[in-house]
């Protein structure tokens, strides 16, 4: 694994003692040190406070002496615990020997964060990270240490939630960090490879997988695709890269070290030849909004040949908001005001030089396709969604295939059903005979809403798979007294949109 020591960070437990790791896992599970156990012990408010870097409610909730309270204080809140009390809960001597714990006088302390994490199938997993980084991230504790490895954050769970989860032969996690994406992939991939420029992250990933009872991954040190062979391909590629656009690369866990958004661009562009046919790649990314350029055009230029793409911009921040966000993430606002101002100035100088007016954040999904004309959809969607989105993402690309294979004439011959949990809203003045417009709204997945005319609303309402689209339109034409030929000519575009956005499903 190489030298993973850093004078400013705690030494890491051994990754080569599976016997001890198994005994530790059994002890944690035996004490209900799980996601469900934590929620029951702490209660929802204290549990939620942990994600905001606030530990006082959890400390108050663990003033007792039960095994679970002892473990929460030891591994999640990093409080020293009396040695005599821990011997009743953990294999203390083995944990001390292998570096999970250290002893000072009559107390023991943890060397790493261990956070219970519930898998999508109800699995009891554990995410290992550097001290203080499972709760609130680095900004929550003001940790400036180079090489620090964070635990679970909002970005991690977002990426895990939108990843397509189908059985695959080979998966690749680029920039694995604490190993959460590799852990998810191990549940449905025969072989998992995980890479990172930080050897400490690879060591921690090995601990995360082992403590979670997951198969070991092939761990490789290096940047982006450098550690993997040029001809290796994967059915699934995931990455929560160090996407922060910053002047320099001060913090490995977040700063890409390349100019502007070049790291994210390179990551996306180099993925095409690494994907197996039909394979998916999922990335979180930041991108620049440059004067005189549409952000959608910028992102479209990143998409490699031979790939369909779905790009969703979830948030946009102006350059001042963006700089302040990441300065606070590093805890710079708590230090020397002059140094904070200098770093703020450097950030704005960088943006000014590149004519950047804002920064977008979102996700990029690629799928390897053999289609002559790949589909690239780039859209802004800042509205609430429902996670997990993996099935929604997979269904999006299934619909792309369907629409690519069906021209307007074929759509009229096809049968459709209305997607589940779609509701219709009518907007208009009270007492008016007809609505001003009709909106179809999804209550699942992307939770889209789309405006339709009365024909579109009527068409969607009767789609139950029994009649072809053309026959439904003929019936509507007769009902409203319209020429059926004209209606057949103008409606396929609306049908195509409703299918594209997931309101209608091919029967």
PDB file of N, CA and C in Angstrom, residues 43 65 67 100 114 144 148 151 192 235 237 252 277 319 351 377 383 391 413 464 485:
ATOM      1  N   UNK A  43     -32.120   9.707  18.177  1.00  0.00           N
ATOM      2  CA  UNK A  43     -33.300  10.456  17.770  1.00  0.00           C
ATOM      3  C   UNK A  43     -33.000  11.268  16.532  1.00  0.00           C
ATOM      4  N   UNK A  65     -24.277   4.357  29.719  1.00  0.00           N
ATOM      5  CA  UNK A  65     -23.144   3.435  29.760  1.00  0.00           C
ATOM      6  C   UNK A  65     -23.423   2.160  28.969  1.00  0.00           C
ATOM      7  N   UNK A  67     -23.383  -0.426  25.717  1.00  0.00           N
ATOM      8  CA  UNK A  67     -22.360  -0.659  24.700  1.00  0.00           C
ATOM      9  C   UNK A  67     -22.482   0.258  23.495  1.00  0.00           C
ATOM     10  N   UNK A 100      -6.440   0.137  15.594  1.00  0.00           N
ATOM     11  CA  UNK A 100      -7.782   0.734  15.592  1.00  0.00           C
ATOM     12  C   UNK A 100      -7.965   1.651  16.806  1.00  0.00           C
ATOM     13  N   UNK A 114     -15.328   5.909  12.371  1.00  0.00           N
ATOM     14  CA  UNK A 114     -16.081   4.784  11.837  1.00  0.00           C
ATOM     15  C   UNK A 114     -17.547   5.160  11.897  1.00  0.00           C
ATOM     16  N   UNK A 144      -7.058  21.209   7.993  1.00  0.00           N
ATOM     17  CA  UNK A 144      -6.328  21.675   6.817  1.00  0.00           C
ATOM     18  C   UNK A 144      -5.301  20.650   6.329  1.00  0.00           C
ATOM     19  N   UNK A 148      -5.846  14.451   3.952  1.00  0.00           N
ATOM     20  CA  UNK A 148      -6.953  14.017   4.787  1.00  0.00           C
ATOM     21  C   UNK A 148      -7.998  13.290   3.923  1.00  0.00           C
ATOM     22  N   UNK A 151     -15.139  11.333   5.081  1.00  0.00           N
ATOM     23  CA  UNK A 151     -16.128  10.279   5.144  1.00  0.00           C
ATOM     24  C   UNK A 151     -17.288  10.552   4.209  1.00  0.00           C
ATOM     25  N   UNK A 192     -14.056  -5.135  -8.729  1.00  0.00           N
ATOM     26  CA  UNK A 192     -14.034  -3.691  -8.485  1.00  0.00           C
ATOM     27  C   UNK A 192     -12.586  -3.220  -8.427  1.00  0.00           C
ATOM     28  N   UNK A 235     -17.721  -2.002 -17.214  1.00  0.00           N
ATOM     29  CA  UNK A 235     -19.165  -1.884 -17.418  1.00  0.00           C
ATOM     30  C   UNK A 235     -19.737  -0.711 -16.622  1.00  0.00           C
ATOM     31  N   UNK A 237     -18.305   2.896 -14.461  1.00  0.00           N
ATOM     32  CA  UNK A 237     -17.264   3.804 -13.971  1.00  0.00           C
ATOM     33  C   UNK A 237     -17.952   4.879 -13.150  1.00  0.00           C
ATOM     34  N   UNK A 252      -5.981  17.854  -1.301  1.00  0.00           N
ATOM     35  CA  UNK A 252      -6.092  16.748  -2.244  1.00  0.00           C
ATOM     36  C   UNK A 252      -7.523  16.273  -2.414  1.00  0.00           C
ATOM     37  N   UNK A 277     -19.262  -1.767 -24.220  1.00  0.00           N
ATOM     38  CA  UNK A 277     -20.527  -1.477 -24.903  1.00  0.00           C
ATOM     39  C   UNK A 277     -21.705  -1.569 -23.937  1.00  0.00           C
ATOM     40  N   UNK A 319     -19.214  33.762  -8.731  1.00  0.00           N
ATOM     41  CA  UNK A 319     -17.831  33.461  -8.326  1.00  0.00           C
ATOM     42  C   UNK A 319     -17.554  33.824  -6.872  1.00  0.00           C
ATOM     43  N   UNK A 351     -10.610  33.522 -11.533  1.00  0.00           N
ATOM     44  CA  UNK A 351     -11.848  33.583 -12.311  1.00  0.00           C
ATOM     45  C   UNK A 351     -11.826  34.736 -13.315  1.00  0.00           C
ATOM     46  N   UNK A 377     -28.173  15.096 -23.912  1.00  0.00           N
ATOM     47  CA  UNK A 377     -29.167  15.949 -23.267  1.00  0.00           C
ATOM     48  C   UNK A 377     -28.475  16.724 -22.159  1.00  0.00           C
ATOM     49  N   UNK A 383     -34.685  21.707  -9.146  1.00  0.00           N
ATOM     50  CA  UNK A 383     -35.852  21.398  -8.317  1.00  0.00           C
ATOM     51  C   UNK A 383     -35.649  20.112  -7.508  1.00  0.00           C
ATOM     52  N   UNK A 391     -32.615   3.883 -11.125  1.00  0.00           N
ATOM     53  CA  UNK A 391     -33.601   3.345 -12.056  1.00  0.00           C
ATOM     54  C   UNK A 391     -34.103   4.425 -13.005  1.00  0.00           C
ATOM     55  N   UNK A 413     -48.211   3.974 -34.316  1.00  0.00           N
ATOM     56  CA  UNK A 413     -48.599   2.561 -34.280  1.00  0.00           C
ATOM     57  C   UNK A 413     -48.344   1.928 -32.914  1.00  0.00           C
ATOM     58  N   UNK A 464     -53.547   3.275 -21.678  1.00  0.00           N
ATOM     59  CA  UNK A 464     -53.466   2.127 -20.778  1.00  0.00           C
ATOM     60  C   UNK A 464     -52.888   0.903 -21.486  1.00  0.00           C
ATOM     61  N   UNK A 485     -56.463  13.587 -39.587  1.00  0.00           N
ATOM     62  CA  UNK A 485     -55.176  13.614 -40.275  1.00  0.00           C
ATOM     63  C   UNK A 485     -54.297  14.737 -39.723  1.00  0.00           C
TER      64      UNK A 485
END
